[in-house]
Short mmCIF file of C-alpha atoms and ligand atoms in Angstrom, two decimals:
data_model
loop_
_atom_site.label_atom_id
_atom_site.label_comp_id
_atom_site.label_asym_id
_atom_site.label_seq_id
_atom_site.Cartn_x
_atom_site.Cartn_y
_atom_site.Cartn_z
CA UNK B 1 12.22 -164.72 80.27
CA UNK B 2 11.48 -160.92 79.85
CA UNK B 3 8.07 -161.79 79.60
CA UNK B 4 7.66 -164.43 82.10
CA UNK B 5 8.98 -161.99 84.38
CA UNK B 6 6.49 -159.16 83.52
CA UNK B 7 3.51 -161.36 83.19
CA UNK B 8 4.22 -162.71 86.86
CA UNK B 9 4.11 -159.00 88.15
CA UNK B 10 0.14 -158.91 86.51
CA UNK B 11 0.90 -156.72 83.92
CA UNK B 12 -0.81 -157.76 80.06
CA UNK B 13 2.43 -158.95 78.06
CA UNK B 14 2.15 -159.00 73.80
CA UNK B 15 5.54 -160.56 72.51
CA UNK B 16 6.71 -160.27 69.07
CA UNK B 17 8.84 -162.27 66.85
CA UNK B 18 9.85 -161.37 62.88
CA UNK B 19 10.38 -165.12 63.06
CA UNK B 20 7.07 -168.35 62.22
CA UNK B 21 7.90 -169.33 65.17
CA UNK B 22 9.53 -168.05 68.62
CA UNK B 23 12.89 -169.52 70.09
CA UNK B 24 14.42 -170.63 66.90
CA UNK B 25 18.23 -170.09 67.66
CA UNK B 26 17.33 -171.61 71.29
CA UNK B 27 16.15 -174.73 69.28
CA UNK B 28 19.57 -174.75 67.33
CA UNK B 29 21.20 -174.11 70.57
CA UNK B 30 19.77 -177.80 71.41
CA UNK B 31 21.74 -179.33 68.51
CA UNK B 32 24.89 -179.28 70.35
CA UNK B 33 22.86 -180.58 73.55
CA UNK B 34 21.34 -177.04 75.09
CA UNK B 35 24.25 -176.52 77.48
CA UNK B 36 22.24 -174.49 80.01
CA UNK B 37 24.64 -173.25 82.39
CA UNK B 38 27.72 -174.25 84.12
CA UNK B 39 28.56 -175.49 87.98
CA UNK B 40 31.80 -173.69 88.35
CA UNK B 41 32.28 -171.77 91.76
CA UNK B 42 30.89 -168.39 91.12
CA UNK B 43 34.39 -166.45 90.79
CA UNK B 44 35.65 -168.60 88.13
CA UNK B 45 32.06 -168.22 86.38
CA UNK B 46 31.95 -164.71 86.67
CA UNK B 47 34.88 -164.78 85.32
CA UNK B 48 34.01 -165.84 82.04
CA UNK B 49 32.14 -162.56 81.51
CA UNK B 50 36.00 -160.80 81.14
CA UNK B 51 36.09 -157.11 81.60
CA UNK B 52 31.76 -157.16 81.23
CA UNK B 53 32.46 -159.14 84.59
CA UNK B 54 30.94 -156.05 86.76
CA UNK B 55 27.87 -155.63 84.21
CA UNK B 56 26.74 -159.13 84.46
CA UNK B 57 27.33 -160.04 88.09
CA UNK B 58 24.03 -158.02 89.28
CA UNK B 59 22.31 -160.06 86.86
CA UNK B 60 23.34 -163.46 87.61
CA UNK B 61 23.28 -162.82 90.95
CA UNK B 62 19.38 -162.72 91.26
CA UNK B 63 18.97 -165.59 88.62
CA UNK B 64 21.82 -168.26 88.31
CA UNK B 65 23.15 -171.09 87.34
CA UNK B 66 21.30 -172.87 90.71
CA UNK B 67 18.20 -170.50 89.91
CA UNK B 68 18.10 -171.49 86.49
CA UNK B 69 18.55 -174.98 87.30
CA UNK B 70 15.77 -175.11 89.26
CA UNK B 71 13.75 -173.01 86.75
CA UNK B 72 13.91 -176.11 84.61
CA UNK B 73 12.57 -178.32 86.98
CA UNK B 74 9.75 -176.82 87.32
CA UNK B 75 9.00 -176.80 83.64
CA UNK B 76 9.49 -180.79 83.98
CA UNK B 77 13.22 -181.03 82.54
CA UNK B 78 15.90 -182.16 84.82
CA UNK B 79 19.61 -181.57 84.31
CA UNK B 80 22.07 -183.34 85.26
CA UNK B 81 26.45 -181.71 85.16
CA UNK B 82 28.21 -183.31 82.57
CA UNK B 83 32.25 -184.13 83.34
CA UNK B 84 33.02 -180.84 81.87
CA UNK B 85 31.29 -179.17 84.23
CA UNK B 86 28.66 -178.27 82.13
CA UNK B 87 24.61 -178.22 82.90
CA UNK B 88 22.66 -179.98 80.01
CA UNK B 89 18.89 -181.14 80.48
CA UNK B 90 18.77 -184.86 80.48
CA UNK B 91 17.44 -185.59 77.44
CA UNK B 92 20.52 -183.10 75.68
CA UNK B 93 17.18 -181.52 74.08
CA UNK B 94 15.71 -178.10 73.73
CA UNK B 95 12.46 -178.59 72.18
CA UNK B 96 10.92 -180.52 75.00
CA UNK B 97 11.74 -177.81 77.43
CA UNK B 98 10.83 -175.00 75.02
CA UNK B 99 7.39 -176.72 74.49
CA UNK B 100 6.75 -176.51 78.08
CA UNK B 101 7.54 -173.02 78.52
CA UNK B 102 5.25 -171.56 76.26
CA UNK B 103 2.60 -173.82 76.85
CA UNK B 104 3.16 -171.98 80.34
CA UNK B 105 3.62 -168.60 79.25
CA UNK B 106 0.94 -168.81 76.97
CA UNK B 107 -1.41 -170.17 80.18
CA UNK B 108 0.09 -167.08 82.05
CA UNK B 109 -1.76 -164.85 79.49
CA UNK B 110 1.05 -164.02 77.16
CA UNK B 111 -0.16 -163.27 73.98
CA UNK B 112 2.10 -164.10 70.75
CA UNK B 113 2.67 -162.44 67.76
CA UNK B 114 4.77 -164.12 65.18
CA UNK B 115 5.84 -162.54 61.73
CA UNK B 116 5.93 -159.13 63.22
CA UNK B 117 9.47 -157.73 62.78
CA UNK B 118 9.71 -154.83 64.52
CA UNK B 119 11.16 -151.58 62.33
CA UNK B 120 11.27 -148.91 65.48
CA UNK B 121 8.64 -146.44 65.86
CA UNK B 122 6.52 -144.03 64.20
CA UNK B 123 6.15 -140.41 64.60
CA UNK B 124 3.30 -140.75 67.87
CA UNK B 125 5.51 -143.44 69.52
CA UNK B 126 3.64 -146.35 68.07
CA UNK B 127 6.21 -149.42 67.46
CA UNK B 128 5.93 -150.23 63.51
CA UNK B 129 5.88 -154.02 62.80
CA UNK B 130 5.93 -155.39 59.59
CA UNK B 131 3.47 -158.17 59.01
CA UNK B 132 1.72 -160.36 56.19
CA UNK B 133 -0.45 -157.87 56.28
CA UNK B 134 1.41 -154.60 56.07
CA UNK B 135 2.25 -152.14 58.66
CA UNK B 136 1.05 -153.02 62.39
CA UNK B 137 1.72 -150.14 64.65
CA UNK B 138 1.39 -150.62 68.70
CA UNK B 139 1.25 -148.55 71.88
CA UNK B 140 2.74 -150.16 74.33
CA UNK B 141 3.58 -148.54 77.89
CA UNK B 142 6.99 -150.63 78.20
CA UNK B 143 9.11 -152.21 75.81
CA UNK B 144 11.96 -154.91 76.34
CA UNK B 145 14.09 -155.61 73.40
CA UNK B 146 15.46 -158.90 73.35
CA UNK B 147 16.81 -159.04 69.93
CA UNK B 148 19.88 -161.31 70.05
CA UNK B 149 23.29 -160.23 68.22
CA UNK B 150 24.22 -160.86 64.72
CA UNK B 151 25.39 -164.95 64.43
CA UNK B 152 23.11 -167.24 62.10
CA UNK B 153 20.86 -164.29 61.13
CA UNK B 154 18.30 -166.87 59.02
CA UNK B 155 17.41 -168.00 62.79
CA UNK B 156 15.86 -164.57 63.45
CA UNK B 157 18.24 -162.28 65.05
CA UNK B 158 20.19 -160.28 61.86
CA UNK B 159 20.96 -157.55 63.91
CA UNK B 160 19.25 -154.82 62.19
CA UNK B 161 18.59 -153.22 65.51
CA UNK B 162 21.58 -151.73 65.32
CA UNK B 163 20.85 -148.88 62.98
CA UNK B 164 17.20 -148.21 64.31
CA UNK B 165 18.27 -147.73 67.74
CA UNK B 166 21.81 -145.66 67.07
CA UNK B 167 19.43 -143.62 64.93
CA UNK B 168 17.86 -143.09 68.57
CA UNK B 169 21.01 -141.49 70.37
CA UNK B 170 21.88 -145.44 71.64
CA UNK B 171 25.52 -145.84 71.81
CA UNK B 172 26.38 -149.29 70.54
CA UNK B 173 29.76 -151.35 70.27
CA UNK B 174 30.28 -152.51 66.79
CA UNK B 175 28.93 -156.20 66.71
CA UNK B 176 31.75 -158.43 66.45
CA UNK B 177 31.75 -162.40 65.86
CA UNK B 178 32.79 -164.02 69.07
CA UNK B 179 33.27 -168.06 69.47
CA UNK B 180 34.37 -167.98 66.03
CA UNK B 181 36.62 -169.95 63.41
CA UNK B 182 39.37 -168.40 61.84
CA UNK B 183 40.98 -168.64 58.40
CA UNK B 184 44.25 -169.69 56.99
CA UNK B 185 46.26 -169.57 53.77
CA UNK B 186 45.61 -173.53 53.55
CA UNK B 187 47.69 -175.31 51.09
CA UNK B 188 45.03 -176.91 48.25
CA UNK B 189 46.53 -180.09 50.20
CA UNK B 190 45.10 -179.73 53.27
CA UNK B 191 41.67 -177.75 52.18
CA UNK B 192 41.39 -180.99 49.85
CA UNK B 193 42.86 -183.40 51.96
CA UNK B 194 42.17 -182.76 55.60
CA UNK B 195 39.44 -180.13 55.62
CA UNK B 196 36.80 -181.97 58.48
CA UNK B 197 40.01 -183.25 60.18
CA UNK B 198 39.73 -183.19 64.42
CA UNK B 199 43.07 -182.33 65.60
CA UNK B 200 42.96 -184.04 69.34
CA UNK B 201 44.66 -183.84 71.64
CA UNK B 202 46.51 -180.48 71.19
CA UNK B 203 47.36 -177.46 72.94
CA UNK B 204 46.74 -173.80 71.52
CA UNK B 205 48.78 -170.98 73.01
CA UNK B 206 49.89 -167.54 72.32
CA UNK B 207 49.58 -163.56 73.81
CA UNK B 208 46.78 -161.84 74.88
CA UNK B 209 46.37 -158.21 73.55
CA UNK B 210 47.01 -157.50 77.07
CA UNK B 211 50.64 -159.19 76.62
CA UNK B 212 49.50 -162.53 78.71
CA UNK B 213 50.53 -165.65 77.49
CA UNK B 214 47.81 -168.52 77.20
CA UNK B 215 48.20 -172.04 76.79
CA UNK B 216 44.53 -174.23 76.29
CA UNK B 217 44.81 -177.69 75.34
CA UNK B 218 41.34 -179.01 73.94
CA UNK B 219 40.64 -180.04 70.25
CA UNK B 220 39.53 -178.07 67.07
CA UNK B 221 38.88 -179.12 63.64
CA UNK B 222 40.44 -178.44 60.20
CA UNK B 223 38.14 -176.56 57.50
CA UNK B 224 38.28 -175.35 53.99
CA UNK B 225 39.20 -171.94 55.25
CA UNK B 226 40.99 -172.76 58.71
CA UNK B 227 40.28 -173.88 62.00
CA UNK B 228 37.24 -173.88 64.13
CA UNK B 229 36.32 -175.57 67.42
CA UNK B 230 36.07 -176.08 71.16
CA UNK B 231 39.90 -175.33 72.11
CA UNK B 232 39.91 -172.32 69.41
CA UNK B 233 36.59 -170.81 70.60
CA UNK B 234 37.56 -170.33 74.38
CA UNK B 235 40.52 -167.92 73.08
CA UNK B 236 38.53 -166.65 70.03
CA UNK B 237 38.06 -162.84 71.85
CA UNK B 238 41.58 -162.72 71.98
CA UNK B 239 42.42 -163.92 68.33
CA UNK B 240 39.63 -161.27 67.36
CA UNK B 241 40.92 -158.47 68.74
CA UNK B 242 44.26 -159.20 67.95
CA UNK B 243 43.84 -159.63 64.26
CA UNK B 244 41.36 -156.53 64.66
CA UNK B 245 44.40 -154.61 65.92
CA UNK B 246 47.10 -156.08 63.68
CA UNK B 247 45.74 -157.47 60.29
CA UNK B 248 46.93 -160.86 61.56
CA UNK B 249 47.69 -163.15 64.94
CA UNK B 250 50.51 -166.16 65.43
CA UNK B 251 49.24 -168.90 67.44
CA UNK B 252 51.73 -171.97 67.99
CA UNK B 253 50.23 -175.43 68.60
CA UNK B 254 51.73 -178.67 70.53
CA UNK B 255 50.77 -181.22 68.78
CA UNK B 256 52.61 -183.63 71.21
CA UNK B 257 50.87 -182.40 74.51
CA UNK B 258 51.44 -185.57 75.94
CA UNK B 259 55.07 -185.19 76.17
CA UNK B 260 57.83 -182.05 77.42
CA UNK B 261 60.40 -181.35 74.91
CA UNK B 262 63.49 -183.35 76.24
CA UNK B 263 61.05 -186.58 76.19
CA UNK B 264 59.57 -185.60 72.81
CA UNK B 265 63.91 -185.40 71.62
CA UNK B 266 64.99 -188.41 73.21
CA UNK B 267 61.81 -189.99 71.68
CA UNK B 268 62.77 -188.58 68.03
CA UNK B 269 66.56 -189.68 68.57
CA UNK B 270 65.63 -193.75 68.48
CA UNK B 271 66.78 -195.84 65.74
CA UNK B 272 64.79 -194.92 62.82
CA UNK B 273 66.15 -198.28 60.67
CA UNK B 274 65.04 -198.30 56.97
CA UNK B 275 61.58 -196.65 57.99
CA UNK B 276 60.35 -193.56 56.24
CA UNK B 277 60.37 -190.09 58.21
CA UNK B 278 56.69 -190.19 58.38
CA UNK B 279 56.28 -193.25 60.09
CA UNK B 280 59.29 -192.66 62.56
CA UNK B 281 57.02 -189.56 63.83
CA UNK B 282 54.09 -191.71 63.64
CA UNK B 283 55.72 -193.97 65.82
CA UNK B 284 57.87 -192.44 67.92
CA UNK B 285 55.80 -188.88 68.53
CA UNK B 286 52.61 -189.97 67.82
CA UNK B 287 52.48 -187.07 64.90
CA UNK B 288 50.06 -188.81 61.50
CA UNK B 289 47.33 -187.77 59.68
CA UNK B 290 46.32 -184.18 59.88
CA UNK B 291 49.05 -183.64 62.64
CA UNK B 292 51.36 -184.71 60.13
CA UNK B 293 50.12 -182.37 57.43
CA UNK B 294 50.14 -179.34 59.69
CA UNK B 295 53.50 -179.72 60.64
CA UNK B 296 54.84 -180.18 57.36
CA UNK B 297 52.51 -177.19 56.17
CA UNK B 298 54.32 -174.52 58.61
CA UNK B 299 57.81 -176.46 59.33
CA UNK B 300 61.10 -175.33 58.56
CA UNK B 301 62.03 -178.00 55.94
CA UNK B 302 65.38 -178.45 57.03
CA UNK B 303 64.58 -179.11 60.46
CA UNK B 304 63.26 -182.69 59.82
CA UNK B 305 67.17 -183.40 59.43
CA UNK B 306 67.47 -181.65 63.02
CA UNK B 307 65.97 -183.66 65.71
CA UNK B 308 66.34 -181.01 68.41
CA UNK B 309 64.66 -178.19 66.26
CA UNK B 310 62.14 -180.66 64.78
CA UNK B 311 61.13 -181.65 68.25
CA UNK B 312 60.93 -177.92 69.15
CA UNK B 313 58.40 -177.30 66.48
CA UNK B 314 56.41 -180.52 66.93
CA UNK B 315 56.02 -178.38 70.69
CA UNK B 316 55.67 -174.99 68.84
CA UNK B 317 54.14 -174.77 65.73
CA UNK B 318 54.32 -171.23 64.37
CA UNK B 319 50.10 -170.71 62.52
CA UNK B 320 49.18 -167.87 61.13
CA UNK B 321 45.34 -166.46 61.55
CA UNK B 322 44.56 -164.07 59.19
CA UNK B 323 41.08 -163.49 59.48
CA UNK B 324 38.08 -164.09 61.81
CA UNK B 325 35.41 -165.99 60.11
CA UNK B 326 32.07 -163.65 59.54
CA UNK B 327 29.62 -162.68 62.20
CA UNK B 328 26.79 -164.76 60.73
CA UNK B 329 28.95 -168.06 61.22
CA UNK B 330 29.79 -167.52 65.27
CA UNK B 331 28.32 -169.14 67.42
CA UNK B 332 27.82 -165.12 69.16
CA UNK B 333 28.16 -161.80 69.02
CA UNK B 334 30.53 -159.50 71.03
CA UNK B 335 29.64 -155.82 71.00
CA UNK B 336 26.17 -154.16 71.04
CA UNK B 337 24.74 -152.05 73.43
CA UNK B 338 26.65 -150.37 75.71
CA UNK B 339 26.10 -151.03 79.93
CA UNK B 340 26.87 -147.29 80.31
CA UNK B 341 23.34 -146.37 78.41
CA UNK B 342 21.35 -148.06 80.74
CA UNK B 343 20.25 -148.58 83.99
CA UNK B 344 20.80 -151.21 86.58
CA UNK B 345 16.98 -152.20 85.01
CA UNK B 346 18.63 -152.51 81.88
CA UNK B 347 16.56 -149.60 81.08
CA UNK B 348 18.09 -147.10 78.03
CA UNK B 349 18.78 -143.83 79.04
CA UNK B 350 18.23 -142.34 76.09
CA UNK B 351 14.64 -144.04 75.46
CA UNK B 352 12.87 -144.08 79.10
CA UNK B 353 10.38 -147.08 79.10
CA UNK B 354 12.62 -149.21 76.95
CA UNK B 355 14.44 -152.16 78.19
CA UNK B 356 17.00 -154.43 76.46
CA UNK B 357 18.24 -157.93 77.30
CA UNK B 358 20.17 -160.83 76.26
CA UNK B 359 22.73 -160.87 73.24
CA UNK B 360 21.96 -157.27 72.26
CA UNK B 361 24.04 -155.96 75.39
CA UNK B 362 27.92 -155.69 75.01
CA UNK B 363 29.27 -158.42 76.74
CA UNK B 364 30.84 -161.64 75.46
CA UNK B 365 31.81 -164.82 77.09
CA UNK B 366 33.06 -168.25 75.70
CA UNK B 367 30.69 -171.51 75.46
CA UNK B 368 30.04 -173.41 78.42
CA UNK B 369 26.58 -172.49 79.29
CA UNK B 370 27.88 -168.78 79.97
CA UNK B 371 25.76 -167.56 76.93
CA UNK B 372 22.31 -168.32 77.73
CA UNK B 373 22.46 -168.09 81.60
CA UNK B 374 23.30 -164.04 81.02
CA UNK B 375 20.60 -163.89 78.31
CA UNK B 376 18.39 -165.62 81.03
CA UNK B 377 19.09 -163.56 83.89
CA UNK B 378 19.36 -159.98 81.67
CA UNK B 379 15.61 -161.02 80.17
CA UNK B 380 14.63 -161.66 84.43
CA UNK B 381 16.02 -158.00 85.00
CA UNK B 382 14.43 -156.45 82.45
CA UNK B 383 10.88 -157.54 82.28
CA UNK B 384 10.93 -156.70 86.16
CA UNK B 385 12.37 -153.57 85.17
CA UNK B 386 9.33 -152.62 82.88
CA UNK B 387 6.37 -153.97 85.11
CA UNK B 388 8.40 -151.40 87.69
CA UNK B 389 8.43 -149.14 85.52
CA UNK B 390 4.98 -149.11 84.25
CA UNK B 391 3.61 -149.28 88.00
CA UNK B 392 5.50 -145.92 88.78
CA UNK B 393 4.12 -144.60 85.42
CA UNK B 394 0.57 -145.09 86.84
CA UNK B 395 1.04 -144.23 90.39
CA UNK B 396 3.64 -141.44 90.30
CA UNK B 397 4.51 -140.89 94.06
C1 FAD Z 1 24.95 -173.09 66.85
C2 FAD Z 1 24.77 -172.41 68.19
C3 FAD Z 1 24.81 -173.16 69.35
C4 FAD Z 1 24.67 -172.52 70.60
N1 FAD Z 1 24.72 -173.30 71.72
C5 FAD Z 1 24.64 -172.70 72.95
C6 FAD Z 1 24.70 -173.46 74.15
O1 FAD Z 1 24.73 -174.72 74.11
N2 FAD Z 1 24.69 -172.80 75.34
C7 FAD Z 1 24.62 -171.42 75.41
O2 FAD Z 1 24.64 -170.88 76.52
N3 FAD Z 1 24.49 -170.69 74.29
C8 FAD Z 1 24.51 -171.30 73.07
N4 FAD Z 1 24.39 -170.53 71.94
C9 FAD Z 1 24.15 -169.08 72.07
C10 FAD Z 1 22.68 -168.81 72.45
O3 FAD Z 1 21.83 -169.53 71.59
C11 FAD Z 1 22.41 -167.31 72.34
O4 FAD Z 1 23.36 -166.62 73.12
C12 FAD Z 1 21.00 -166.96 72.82
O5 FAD Z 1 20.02 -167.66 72.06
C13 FAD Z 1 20.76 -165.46 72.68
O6 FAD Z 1 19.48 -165.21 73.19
P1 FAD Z 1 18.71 -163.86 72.87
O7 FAD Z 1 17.33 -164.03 73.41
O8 FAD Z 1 19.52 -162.72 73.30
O9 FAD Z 1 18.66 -163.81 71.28
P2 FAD Z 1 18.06 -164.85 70.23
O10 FAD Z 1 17.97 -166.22 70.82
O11 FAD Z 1 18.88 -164.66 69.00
O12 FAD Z 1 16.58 -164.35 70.01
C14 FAD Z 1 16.32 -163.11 69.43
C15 FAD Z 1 14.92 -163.15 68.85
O13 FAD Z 1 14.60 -161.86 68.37
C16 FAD Z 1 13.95 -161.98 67.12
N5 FAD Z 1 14.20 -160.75 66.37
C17 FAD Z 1 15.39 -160.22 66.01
N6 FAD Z 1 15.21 -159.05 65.38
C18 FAD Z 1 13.86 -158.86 65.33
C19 FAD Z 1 13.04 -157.80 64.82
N7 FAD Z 1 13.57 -156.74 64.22
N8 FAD Z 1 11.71 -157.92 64.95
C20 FAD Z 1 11.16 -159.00 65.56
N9 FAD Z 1 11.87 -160.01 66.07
C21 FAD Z 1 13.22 -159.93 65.96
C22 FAD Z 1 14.56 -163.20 66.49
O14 FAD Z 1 13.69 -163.76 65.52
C23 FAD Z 1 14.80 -164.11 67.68
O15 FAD Z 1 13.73 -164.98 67.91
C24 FAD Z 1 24.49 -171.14 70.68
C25 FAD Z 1 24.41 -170.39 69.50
C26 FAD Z 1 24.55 -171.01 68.26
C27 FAD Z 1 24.48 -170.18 67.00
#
């Protein structure tokens, strides 16, 4: 987008990649359908960007969800809103999309470089790539870095950065895994037994760090090491940071949404005749299968005998998180450069003439189309940023 943005403005535009090929974790964004953007009012998107709200609103301002939309179109690829709100293109596909846009770029005059990862710069300035070849060094009069954070590194974006450009007076968050999974002292009976599980429909709820309480009802899915998943994503920042701050964070699940708790009792107090526990909560609460498992994993034993506390927990099921999953298995990163070291170009202070844009920057925001509209409208800002500043390089006033 950087580069679309610059070559637009006349300038000559070289792009790089370390990467065979450009666009690779856009590509594996496409597996899950390439949700675009989102048509949410613009407060409740802006929103989504949490305390980076003010860093980000500039940005999207001048390109989107409507801009980007449109954007789209004019590569050939409609979108249409999906129930949830979100923007997908038609076909649910990136490839066609990304086809068209470098076939475009490429007609523009962009030149690109694949296999060149990019190692900072030598001691005249020159950027230092490595290549099949060896060492490629290039002058360039701007540079926009558009890295990406940490997730999936063998997609291209390993976060490496990190060093070369702290080395370089940058201050820089720690990267941190955002929409993440978590992990759990599983039983061997439910890493063996339910590990792939969905557990639908159910609500997730618990505190903030800032001492709010959150309830999101959604879906997630059981793994070998804990949970993972739409409902558990949209919190994840908070489940982070908490375990960041405390070694460990309580969530409680309802696994009986559906119902309050004096419905839920009177529903657990009918006749249960000759049949088994299990299939009186199977019946009468709806609670089998992996809902089953969980509750008996975390329940008080006692209180199966105790309709009114075992109803209680069916609404408030006491998990433990004890971990985050890694950085390279989010789905982002949180952290990275910080909005206070550059300018409203997304220019770094402490490097005049070089821009950054997209996952690099330290903002986070949960899935929903949030992630690639600010990598969109950052990349907008910042190639526009370097053709500026190159023109007031060559015609100083
Ligand atoms: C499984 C998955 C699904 C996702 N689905 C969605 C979705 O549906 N909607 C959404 O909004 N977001 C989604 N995302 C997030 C979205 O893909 C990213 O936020 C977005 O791609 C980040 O864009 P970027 O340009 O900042 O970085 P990237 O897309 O990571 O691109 C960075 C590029 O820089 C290159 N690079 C890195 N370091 C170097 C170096 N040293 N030298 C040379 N090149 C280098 C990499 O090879 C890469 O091509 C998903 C992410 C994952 C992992």
């Amino acid at each position: 987008m950087a580069a679309e943005a610059a070559i637009s403005e006349g300038v000559r535009v070289e792009l790089y990649d370390g990467m065979a090929s450009v666009g690779r974790k856009f590509l594996l964004a496409g597996k899950g359908g390439l949700n675009l953007t989102h048509s949410e009012p613009a407060e409740g998107f802006l929103a989504r960007y949490g305390p980076r709200r003010a860093a980000i609103e500039p940005l999207v301002a001048a390109f989107g969800p409507e801009a980007l939309r449109e954007w789209a179109r004019g590569l050939g690829v409609e979108t249409f809103v999906g129930t949830s709100g979100r923007v997908f293109p038609s076909d649910l596909k990136a490839a066609p999309l990304l086809r068209a846009w470098l076939r475009r770029l490429r007609r523009d005059g962009v030149n690109f470089h694949v296999r060149h990862r990019w190692g900072g710069w030598d001691q005249t300035g020159a950027l230092r790539f490595a290549t099949l070849h060896g060492v490629r060094l290039v002058h360039a009069d701007a540079v926009v870095l558009a890295l990406g954070g940490g997730s999936w590194p063998r997609f291209g974006s390993d976060g490496r950065w990190v060093s070369l450009l702290a080395g370089r007076g940058v201050s820089i968050e720690p990267l941190r895994p955002a929409n993440c999974g978590f992990d759990v002292n599983w039983s061997r009976h439910i890493r063996t037994r339910f590990a792939g599980h969905p557990v639908k429909p159910v609500v997730v709820a618990g505190i903030t760090p800032e001492g709010v309480e959150f309830r999101r009802q959604g879906e997630f899915v059981v793994t070998e090491t804990g949970i993972e998943g739409g409902v558990i994503y949209g919190v994840s920042a908070w489940l982070r940071d908490e375990i960041l701050a405390k070694g460990m964070v309580l969530i409680r699940l309802d696994l009986a949404p559906d119902r309050d708790l004096p419905r839920l009792i009177k529903d657990l107090s009918r006749p249960r005749g000759s049949r088994s526990m299990a299939s009186h909560l199977q019946r009468r609460a709806g609670i089998e299968g992996v809902k089953a498992a969980l509750l008996r994993e975390f329940m008080v034993k006692q209180d199966l005998t105790d309709l009114e506390r075992l109803g209680a927990t069916i609404k408030s099921l006491p998990v433990p998180l004890i971990a985050s999953r890694p950085l390279e298995e989010a789905i982002s990163t949180a952290g990275g450069i910080a909005f206070e070291g550059l300018d409203e170009r997304l220019m770094l202070r402490a490097l005049p003439g070089v821009f950054c844009a997209g996952e690099m920057l330290d903002w986070e925001a949960p899935t929903g189309g949030y992630l690639l509209t600010a990598c969109f409208a950052s990349g907008r800002v910042a190639g526009f940023g370097a053709t500026a500043w190159i023109s007031a390089m060559r015609n100083p006033a």
